[in-house]
Amino acid sequence: MLQFDLLKTEGHARRGRLTLNHGVVETPIFMPVGTYGTVKGVMPASLEDMGAQIILGNTFHLWMRPGLDVMQSFGGLHGFEKWDKPILTDSGGFQVWSLGDMRKITEEGVHFASPVNGDKLFMSPEVSMQIQTVLNSDIVMQLDECTPYWQGEKNVGHITTEAEARKSMEMSRRWAVRSKTEFERLGNPNALFGIVQGGMFEHLRQESLEALVEMDFPGYAIGGVSVGEPKDEMLRIMAHTPHRLPAHKPRYLMGVGTPEDLVDGVACGVDMFDCVMPTRNARNGHLFTRYGDLKIRNARHKSDHRPLDETCTCYACAGRSGVAHADGGRDGFSRAYLHHLDRCGEMLGPMLATIHNLHYYLNLMKEVRAALDAGAFAAFQQQFRSDRARGV
C-alpha cells in the first residue's frame, strides 16, 4: 500500500504526505540508514524521540546475516528490530556493485562471492524481490546496476562513457521489468519503486525516466549519484531529473548527502533522502550544526563549555529537558566533554555525536516542511545558507 498526497508546492519544492503500511511519513523527509537492522549507535527509542519517521535496511547485508530463515521467523524486519514505523530497503545492487572483482554482472543477474564466508551466491531481480518480500519493508527498490562515474580505479581507469552509461541504464530498465513482474507474482502488499539511471547524461536520464513512468511504479528514485562524481556533476543531475517525474508520486534521491544537498534537493523537487553521512561522520568526530560543521577532536574544543549547537534541542546539546534554562544554562554536554570522549576513544562519544547529527538532519527537514507550509521556502533557503556560512 502507498498513498501520496501532494499538499503544497513552491517552485519545484513540494510538501507531501506518504501513507504506507506501517504509518504516515511527512515529506520532505530524511531517512536514517540502518544497514544491519540498526542505526549504528542509536537506541530505537532515541530515533523516535528525534522525529525519525522512516528508516532504511540493507537487503544485501540482511540476506548475508542473519539470513532469511531468521528474518521470516520474526515476520520480517519490523518484528526483528522492534521498529513499528515504515522501513525502506534498498535492492542490494549497490553493495554487489561495490564488491569489485569479487562479482560478475550478467544479463541474468550478479554472481559473487559472499564477503562473509566466501560462498558463491547469485543476486537477480527475482531474488532481490524475494528477499525484500521476506523483509516486509514498506518500500521495496527494484534491482538496478549502479552506473559508476569511474570505470576502474579513480584516476587510473576512465570516466564512464555515454555508451557504457547507456548499456548500464538499459540493463537496469530490463531489470525493472523483471523486478515488477516478480514483485506482483509474489503478491507483495507493499510499494515498489523504480530507479532512474543514466550516469551523468541528461538524455539517458530522460530515456530511463520515461520508460519507468510507462511501467507505472508507485514511486521513483534517482540512483547513480554520489558515486564518485564531482559535486557540480551531481548537482546538474539533481537539477535535471526530479521535477520531470510524475507530480502525484513520491521522488527519492538515493545516497545524498550534505545539509546543503538536502535543501537544494528539496528545491529541485525531491521528497525523500538517505545518506550515511550524519552517522558515519559522527563516528569520526565530524559534527553538523546550524552554523557550519565542526571537528570535535580539534584542540580548540578542549576547554570549551558551550554545547555543539546552542540552538539544538537534541539530548547531546540540551539534555533530557531539550531546552535552555531561564539563566541560559543547559543540561546537555559541553564541547570539552565530547572532545575528551573522542580523544579517549570512549564509545559514548560517537553515540552522542550520532544522536546530534541525526537530530540535526531530521530537524532540518522539519524546518523545511514548516517553511513550505508557510509558503516561505525561498526565504528559508536563503537564511539556511547564511547561517551555515557563519561558522562555529
GROMACS .gro file of C-alpha atoms in nm:
model
  392
    1MET     CA    1   0.000   0.000   0.000
    2LEU     CA    2   0.118   0.351  -0.082
    3GLN     CA    3  -0.074   0.676  -0.095
    4PHE     CA    4   0.098   1.006  -0.168
    5ASP     CA    5  -0.082   1.335  -0.108
    6LEU     CA    6   0.078   1.648  -0.251
    7LEU     CA    7  -0.018   1.920  -0.001
    8LYS     CA    8   0.166   2.227  -0.124
    9THR     CA    9   0.428   2.341  -0.375
   10GLU     CA   10   0.668   2.635  -0.404
   11GLY     CA   11   0.852   2.631  -0.734
   12HIS     CA   12   0.967   2.271  -0.772
   13ALA     CA   13   0.974   2.222  -0.391
   14ARG     CA   14   0.695   2.002  -0.256
   15ARG     CA   15   0.525   1.940   0.076
   16GLY     CA   16   0.361   1.600   0.090
   17ARG     CA   17   0.232   1.313   0.299
   18LEU     CA   18   0.317   0.950   0.231
   19THR     CA   19   0.093   0.679   0.377
   20LEU     CA   20   0.247   0.331   0.398
   21ASN     CA   21   0.151   0.001   0.561
   22HIS     CA   22   0.336   0.086   0.883
   23GLY     CA   23   0.245   0.452   0.912
   24VAL     CA   24   0.247   0.803   0.774
   25VAL     CA   25   0.559   0.991   0.661
   26GLU     CA   26   0.557   1.369   0.626
   27THR     CA   27   0.773   1.484   0.334
   28PRO     CA   28   1.030   1.615   0.256
   29ILE     CA   29   1.199   1.361   0.482
   30PHE     CA   30   1.546   1.235   0.568
   31MET     CA   31   1.570   0.860   0.634
   32PRO     CA   32   1.843   0.736   0.874
   33VAL     CA   33   2.037   0.438   0.741
   34GLY     CA   34   2.016   0.114   0.940
   35THR     CA   35   2.234  -0.120   0.734
   36TYR     CA   36   2.225  -0.431   0.953
   37GLY     CA   37   1.882  -0.369   1.107
   38THR     CA   38   2.013  -0.098   1.337
   39VAL     CA   39   2.108   0.267   1.303
   40LYS     CA   40   2.459   0.249   1.447
   41GLY     CA   41   2.495   0.384   1.798
   42VAL     CA   42   2.132   0.488   1.847
   43MET     CA   43   1.856   0.326   2.051
   44PRO     CA   44   1.525   0.287   1.861
   45ALA     CA   45   1.356   0.497   2.131
   46SER     CA   46   1.606   0.776   2.063
   47LEU     CA   47   1.523   0.760   1.693
   48GLU     CA   48   1.158   0.810   1.774
   49ASP     CA   49   1.237   1.095   2.016
   50MET     CA   50   1.434   1.281   1.749
   51GLY     CA   51   1.149   1.250   1.498
   52ALA     CA   52   1.257   0.966   1.268
   53GLN     CA   53   0.954   0.860   1.064
   54ILE     CA   54   1.110   0.600   0.834
   55ILE     CA   55   1.447   0.421   0.835
   56LEU     CA   56   1.644   0.208   0.590
   57GLY     CA   57   1.750  -0.154   0.596
   58ASN     CA   58   2.005  -0.318   0.367
   59THR     CA   59   1.881  -0.613   0.163
   60PHE     CA   60   2.227  -0.749   0.080
   61HIS     CA   61   2.366  -0.744   0.435
   62LEU     CA   62   2.049  -0.880   0.598
   63TRP     CA   63   2.045  -1.162   0.343
   64MET     CA   64   2.404  -1.246   0.443
   65ARG     CA   65   2.332  -1.212   0.817
   66PRO     CA   66   2.114  -1.320   0.993
   67GLY     CA   67   1.961  -1.477   0.682
   68LEU     CA   68   1.608  -1.522   0.554
   69ASP     CA   69   1.511  -1.810   0.784
   70VAL     CA   70   1.568  -1.597   1.091
   71MET     CA   71   1.402  -1.295   0.934
   72GLN     CA   72   1.098  -1.496   0.832
   73SER     CA   73   1.058  -1.634   1.186
   74PHE     CA   74   1.011  -1.275   1.308
   75GLY     CA   75   0.763  -1.187   1.034
   76GLY     CA   76   1.011  -0.951   0.873
   77LEU     CA   77   1.242  -0.668   0.964
   78HIS     CA   78   0.994  -0.470   1.175
   79GLY     CA   79   0.950  -0.752   1.425
   80PHE     CA   80   1.319  -0.839   1.423
   81GLU     CA   81   1.447  -0.492   1.509
   82LYS     CA   82   1.139  -0.377   1.704
   83TRP     CA   83   1.064  -0.077   1.482
   84ASP     CA   84   0.693  -0.026   1.417
   85LYS     CA   85   0.722   0.265   1.173
   86PRO     CA   86   0.790   0.241   0.797
   87ILE     CA   87   1.109   0.086   0.658
   88LEU     CA   88   1.263   0.118   0.312
   89THR     CA   89   1.504  -0.147   0.188
   90ASP     CA   90   1.749  -0.100  -0.094
   91SER     CA   91   1.776  -0.371  -0.358
   92GLY     CA   92   2.128  -0.490  -0.280
   93GLY     CA   93   2.254  -0.366  -0.616
   94PHE     CA   94   2.491  -0.103  -0.477
   95GLN     CA   95   2.654  -0.348  -0.235
   96VAL     CA   96   2.701  -0.608  -0.508
   97TRP     CA   97   2.847  -0.341  -0.737
   98SER     CA   98   3.089  -0.231  -0.466
   99LEU     CA   99   3.236  -0.583  -0.440
  100GLY     CA  100   3.451  -0.505  -0.745
  101ASP     CA  101   3.649  -0.808  -0.865
  102MET     CA  102   3.450  -1.038  -0.635
  103ARG     CA  103   3.143  -1.016  -0.863
  104LYS     CA  104   3.044  -1.077  -1.225
  105ILE     CA  105   2.746  -0.895  -1.374
  106THR     CA  106   2.546  -1.067  -1.648
  107GLU     CA  107   2.204  -1.009  -1.802
  108GLU     CA  108   2.059  -1.274  -1.573
  109GLY     CA  109   2.197  -1.120  -1.255
  110VAL     CA  110   2.514  -1.095  -1.049
  111HIS     CA  111   2.736  -1.385  -0.946
  112PHE     CA  112   2.959  -1.306  -0.649
  113ALA     CA  113   3.148  -1.445  -0.354
  114SER     CA  114   2.999  -1.378  -0.011
  115PRO     CA  115   3.214  -1.125   0.178
  116VAL     CA  116   3.115  -1.309   0.497
  117ASN     CA  117   3.228  -1.667   0.422
  118GLY     CA  118   3.324  -1.681   0.053
  119ASP     CA  119   3.018  -1.883  -0.057
  120LYS     CA  120   2.923  -1.849  -0.424
  121LEU     CA  121   2.596  -1.655  -0.443
  122PHE     CA  122   2.365  -1.514  -0.709
  123MET     CA  123   2.153  -1.198  -0.698
  124SER     CA  124   1.892  -1.131  -0.967
  125PRO     CA  125   1.588  -0.902  -0.984
  126GLU     CA  126   1.376  -1.201  -0.881
  127VAL     CA  127   1.600  -1.291  -0.586
  128SER     CA  128   1.605  -0.928  -0.467
  129MET     CA  129   1.224  -0.916  -0.474
  130GLN     CA  130   1.203  -1.246  -0.285
  131ILE     CA  131   1.440  -1.122  -0.013
  132GLN     CA  132   1.260  -0.790   0.025
  133THR     CA  133   0.925  -0.966   0.045
  134VAL     CA  134   1.054  -1.166   0.342
  135LEU     CA  135   1.187  -0.844   0.497
  136ASN     CA  136   0.835  -0.697   0.455
  137SER     CA  137   0.971  -0.346   0.402
  138ASP     CA  138   0.714  -0.077   0.327
  139ILE     CA  139   0.915   0.046   0.027
  140VAL     CA  140   1.098  -0.203  -0.194
  141MET     CA  141   1.358  -0.098  -0.450
  142GLN     CA  142   1.400  -0.260  -0.791
  143LEU     CA  143   1.735  -0.427  -0.858
  144ASP     CA  144   1.943  -0.195  -1.074
  145GLU     CA  145   2.302  -0.172  -1.187
  146CYS     CA  146   2.466   0.126  -1.020
  147THR     CA  147   2.645   0.312  -1.301
  148PRO     CA  148   2.980   0.431  -1.161
  149TYR     CA  149   3.135   0.764  -1.252
  150TRP     CA  150   3.474   0.595  -1.295
  151GLN     CA  151   3.539   0.270  -1.478
  152GLY     CA  152   3.825   0.108  -1.287
  153GLU     CA  153   4.019   0.280  -1.011
  154LYS     CA  154   3.979   0.655  -0.979
  155ASN     CA  155   4.244   0.845  -1.179
  156VAL     CA  156   4.363   0.511  -1.321
  157GLY     CA  157   4.064   0.397  -1.525
  158HIS     CA  158   3.840   0.633  -1.720
  159ILE     CA  159   3.522   0.833  -1.672
  160THR     CA  160   3.218   0.631  -1.780
  161THR     CA  161   3.141   0.697  -2.145
  162GLU     CA  162   2.797   0.759  -2.290
  163ALA     CA  163   2.798   0.412  -2.448
  164GLU     CA  164   2.886   0.249  -2.115
  165ALA     CA  165   2.621   0.451  -1.931
  166ARG     CA  166   2.360   0.357  -2.192
  167LYS     CA  167   2.440  -0.014  -2.167
  168SER     CA  168   2.411   0.000  -1.787
  169MET     CA  169   2.090   0.207  -1.795
  170GLU     CA  170   1.923  -0.025  -2.043
  171MET     CA  171   2.003  -0.330  -1.832
  172SER     CA  172   1.860  -0.155  -1.525
  173ARG     CA  173   1.549  -0.083  -1.731
  174ARG     CA  174   1.512  -0.452  -1.823
  175TRP     CA  175   1.574  -0.546  -1.459
  176ALA     CA  176   1.297  -0.302  -1.360
  177VAL     CA  177   1.052  -0.503  -1.572
  178ARG     CA  178   1.165  -0.828  -1.412
  179SER     CA  179   1.155  -0.676  -1.061
  180LYS     CA  180   0.797  -0.556  -1.113
  181THR     CA  181   0.685  -0.889  -1.259
  182GLU     CA  182   0.829  -1.085  -0.964
  183PHE     CA  183   0.703  -0.834  -0.706
  184GLU     CA  184   0.350  -0.876  -0.840
  185ARG     CA  185   0.381  -1.256  -0.869
  186LEU     CA  186   0.476  -1.273  -0.501
  187GLY     CA  187   0.173  -1.067  -0.404
  188ASN     CA  188   0.387  -0.829  -0.201
  189PRO     CA  189   0.142  -0.584  -0.032
  190ASN     CA  190   0.399  -0.305  -0.006
  191ALA     CA  191   0.525  -0.049  -0.263
  192LEU     CA  192   0.792  -0.098  -0.532
  193PHE     CA  193   0.999   0.199  -0.658
  194GLY     CA  194   1.172   0.216  -0.995
  195ILE     CA  195   1.521   0.369  -1.012
  196VAL     CA  196   1.623   0.624  -1.278
  197GLN     CA  197   1.976   0.564  -1.408
  198GLY     CA  198   2.179   0.708  -1.697
  199GLY     CA  199   2.501   0.831  -1.543
  200MET     CA  200   2.587   1.195  -1.599
  201PHE     CA  201   2.397   1.216  -1.930
  202GLU     CA  202   2.067   1.406  -1.916
  203HIS     CA  203   1.923   1.246  -2.230
  204LEU     CA  204   1.989   0.897  -2.091
  205ARG     CA  205   1.826   1.002  -1.763
  206GLN     CA  206   1.525   1.116  -1.962
  207GLU     CA  207   1.504   0.785  -2.151
  208SER     CA  208   1.525   0.590  -1.826
  209LEU     CA  209   1.266   0.813  -1.662
  210GLU     CA  210   1.017   0.782  -1.947
  211ALA     CA  211   1.047   0.403  -1.957
  212LEU     CA  212   0.992   0.373  -1.581
  213VAL     CA  213   0.695   0.610  -1.584
  214GLU     CA  214   0.542   0.393  -1.857
  215MET     CA  215   0.569   0.097  -1.615
  216ASP     CA  216   0.365   0.296  -1.359
  217PHE     CA  217   0.561   0.238  -1.038
  218PRO     CA  218   0.409   0.374  -0.713
  219GLY     CA  219   0.723   0.587  -0.663
  220TYR     CA  220   1.055   0.668  -0.824
  221ALA     CA  221   1.416   0.707  -0.715
  222ILE     CA  222   1.714   0.879  -0.874
  223GLY     CA  223   2.013   0.647  -0.845
  224GLY     CA  224   2.371   0.658  -0.966
  225VAL     CA  225   2.461   0.986  -0.795
  226SER     CA  226   2.715   1.039  -0.519
  227VAL     CA  227   2.920   0.756  -0.675
  228GLY     CA  228   3.249   0.942  -0.719
  229GLU     CA  229   3.144   1.225  -0.949
  230PRO     CA  230   3.240   1.590  -0.883
  231LYS     CA  231   2.982   1.784  -0.683
  232ASP     CA  232   2.887   2.006  -0.978
  233GLU     CA  233   2.802   1.697  -1.185
  234MET     CA  234   2.580   1.561  -0.909
  235LEU     CA  235   2.405   1.897  -0.876
  236ARG     CA  236   2.347   1.907  -1.251
  237ILE     CA  237   2.168   1.571  -1.250
  238MET     CA  238   1.980   1.665  -0.933
  239ALA     CA  239   1.856   1.981  -1.105
  240HIS     CA  240   1.756   1.791  -1.421
  241THR     CA  241   1.569   1.483  -1.309
  242PRO     CA  242   1.336   1.504  -1.004
  243HIS     CA  243   1.086   1.763  -1.129
  244ARG     CA  244   1.039   1.563  -1.451
  245LEU     CA  245   0.899   1.267  -1.256
  246PRO     CA  246   0.521   1.237  -1.204
  247ALA     CA  247   0.394   1.505  -0.967
  248HIS     CA  248   0.148   1.269  -0.794
  249LYS     CA  249   0.413   1.017  -0.688
  250PRO     CA  250   0.700   1.035  -0.434
  251ARG     CA  251   1.056   1.108  -0.551
  252TYR     CA  252   1.360   0.970  -0.371
  253LEU     CA  253   1.722   1.084  -0.423
  254MET     CA  254   1.942   0.793  -0.317
  255GLY     CA  255   2.255   0.835  -0.104
  256VAL     CA  256   2.257   1.217  -0.079
  257GLY     CA  257   2.404   1.398   0.112
  258THR     CA  258   2.520   1.712   0.297
  259PRO     CA  259   2.272   1.951   0.463
  260GLU     CA  260   2.317   2.182   0.162
  261ASP     CA  261   2.243   1.892  -0.074
  262LEU     CA  262   1.917   1.819   0.110
  263VAL     CA  263   1.791   2.176   0.093
  264ASP     CA  264   1.898   2.208  -0.272
  265GLY     CA  265   1.736   1.872  -0.345
  266VAL     CA  266   1.405   1.989  -0.199
  267ALA     CA  267   1.426   2.296  -0.425
  268CYS     CA  268   1.468   2.057  -0.720
  269GLY     CA  269   1.156   1.858  -0.629
  270VAL     CA  270   1.294   1.572  -0.415
  271ASP     CA  271   1.072   1.430  -0.138
  272MET     CA  272   1.295   1.166   0.025
  273PHE     CA  273   1.664   1.144   0.110
  274ASP     CA  274   1.901   0.899   0.277
  275CYS     CA  275   2.273   0.909   0.345
  276VAL     CA  276   2.525   0.751   0.582
  277MET     CA  277   2.697   1.089   0.622
  278PRO     CA  278   2.540   1.200   0.954
  279THR     CA  279   2.614   0.867   1.125
  280ARG     CA  280   2.949   0.791   0.962
  281ASN     CA  281   3.079   1.144   1.012
  282ALA     CA  282   2.963   1.138   1.374
  283ARG     CA  283   3.176   0.831   1.442
  284ASN     CA  284   3.474   1.026   1.308
  285GLY     CA  285   3.409   1.334   1.521
  286HIS     CA  286   3.260   1.546   1.239
  287LEU     CA  287   2.951   1.733   1.360
  288PHE     CA  288   2.688   1.929   1.167
  289THR     CA  289   2.539   2.242   1.323
  290ARG     CA  290   2.315   2.528   1.219
  291TYR     CA  291   2.622   2.747   1.186
  292GLY     CA  292   2.852   2.513   0.996
  293ASP     CA  293   3.049   2.197   1.067
  294LEU     CA  294   3.300   2.131   1.344
  295LYS     CA  295   3.557   1.861   1.415
  296ILE     CA  296   3.531   1.782   1.782
  297ARG     CA  297   3.879   1.632   1.809
  298ASN     CA  298   4.043   1.966   1.725
  299ALA     CA  299   4.237   2.110   2.019
  300ARG     CA  300   4.036   2.434   2.027
  301HIS     CA  301   3.741   2.243   2.180
  302LYS     CA  302   3.942   2.107   2.475
  303SER     CA  303   3.811   2.357   2.731
  304ASP     CA  304   3.500   2.491   2.552
  305HIS     CA  305   3.195   2.491   2.781
  306ARG     CA  306   2.946   2.554   2.500
  307PRO     CA  307   2.726   2.280   2.354
  308LEU     CA  308   2.780   2.169   1.995
  309ASP     CA  309   2.495   2.393   1.882
  310GLU     CA  310   2.326   2.642   2.113
  311THR     CA  311   2.006   2.625   1.904
  312CYS     CA  312   1.985   2.245   1.912
  313THR     CA  313   1.739   2.057   2.134
  314CYS     CA  314   1.893   1.710   2.099
  315TYR     CA  315   1.999   1.508   2.405
  316ALA     CA  316   2.369   1.576   2.338
  317CYS     CA  317   2.317   1.955   2.331
  318ALA     CA  318   2.025   2.012   2.568
  319GLY     CA  319   1.997   1.702   2.783
  320ARG     CA  320   1.665   1.543   2.875
  321SER     CA  321   1.484   1.875   2.904
  322GLY     CA  322   1.554   1.960   2.541
  323VAL     CA  323   1.552   2.333   2.625
  324ALA     CA  324   1.773   2.603   2.769
  325HIS     CA  325   1.703   2.720   3.125
  326ALA     CA  326   1.591   3.074   3.208
  327ASP     CA  327   1.950   3.163   3.301
  328GLY     CA  328   2.076   3.035   2.964
  329GLY     CA  329   2.219   2.717   3.113
  330ARG     CA  330   2.167   2.375   2.960
  331ASP     CA  331   2.153   2.014   3.075
  332GLY     CA  332   2.346   1.892   2.771
  333PHE     CA  333   2.712   1.812   2.725
  334SER     CA  334   2.993   2.055   2.652
  335ARG     CA  335   3.223   2.052   2.353
  336ALA     CA  336   3.503   1.997   2.603
  337TYR     CA  337   3.341   1.675   2.727
  338LEU     CA  338   3.274   1.545   2.375
  339HIS     CA  339   3.633   1.633   2.280
  340HIS     CA  340   3.753   1.436   2.583
  341LEU     CA  341   3.540   1.131   2.492
  342ASP     CA  342   3.669   1.138   2.136
  343ARG     CA  343   4.033   1.164   2.239
  344CYS     CA  344   3.992   0.878   2.487
  345GLY     CA  345   3.808   0.653   2.243
  346GLU     CA  346   3.506   0.624   2.473
  347MET     CA  347   3.201   0.478   2.295
  348LEU     CA  348   2.972   0.744   2.445
  349GLY     CA  349   3.144   0.999   2.222
  350PRO     CA  350   3.026   0.865   1.885
  351MET     CA  351   2.687   0.777   2.037
  352LEU     CA  352   2.624   1.137   2.143
  353ALA     CA  353   2.767   1.267   1.816
  354THR     CA  354   2.536   1.037   1.618
  355ILE     CA  355   2.232   1.150   1.817
  356HIS     CA  356   2.324   1.510   1.746
  357ASN     CA  357   2.389   1.467   1.372
  358LEU     CA  358   2.072   1.269   1.310
  359HIS     CA  359   1.868   1.515   1.515
  360TYR     CA  360   2.018   1.798   1.311
  361TYR     CA  361   1.923   1.633   0.980
  362LEU     CA  362   1.572   1.541   1.093
  363ASN     CA  363   1.511   1.884   1.244
  364LEU     CA  364   1.638   2.047   0.925
  365MET     CA  365   1.372   1.858   0.730
  366LYS     CA  366   1.112   1.957   0.991
  367GLU     CA  367   1.206   2.322   0.939
  368VAL     CA  368   1.188   2.275   0.560
  369ARG     CA  369   0.836   2.132   0.593
  370ALA     CA  370   0.730   2.423   0.815
  371ALA     CA  371   0.870   2.672   0.563
  372LEU     CA  372   0.681   2.504   0.280
  373ASP     CA  373   0.362   2.502   0.489
  374ALA     CA  374   0.405   2.877   0.538
  375GLY     CA  375   0.489   2.946   0.173
  376ALA     CA  376   0.831   3.072   0.281
  377PHE     CA  377   1.074   2.811   0.148
  378ALA     CA  378   1.276   3.056  -0.065
  379ALA     CA  379   1.335   3.279   0.239
  380PHE     CA  380   1.423   2.972   0.448
  381GLN     CA  381   1.676   2.857   0.188
  382GLN     CA  382   1.846   3.197   0.192
  383GLN     CA  383   1.860   3.208   0.574
  384PHE     CA  384   1.986   2.850   0.588
  385ARG     CA  385   2.280   2.932   0.360
  386SER     CA  386   2.360   3.246   0.557
  387ASP     CA  387   2.356   3.057   0.888
  388ARG     CA  388   2.570   2.771   0.760
  389ALA     CA  389   2.828   3.014   0.623
  390ARG     CA  390   2.855   3.197   0.955
  391GLY     CA  391   3.079   2.935   1.109
  392VAL     CA  392   3.101   2.777   1.454
   0.00000   0.00000   0.00000
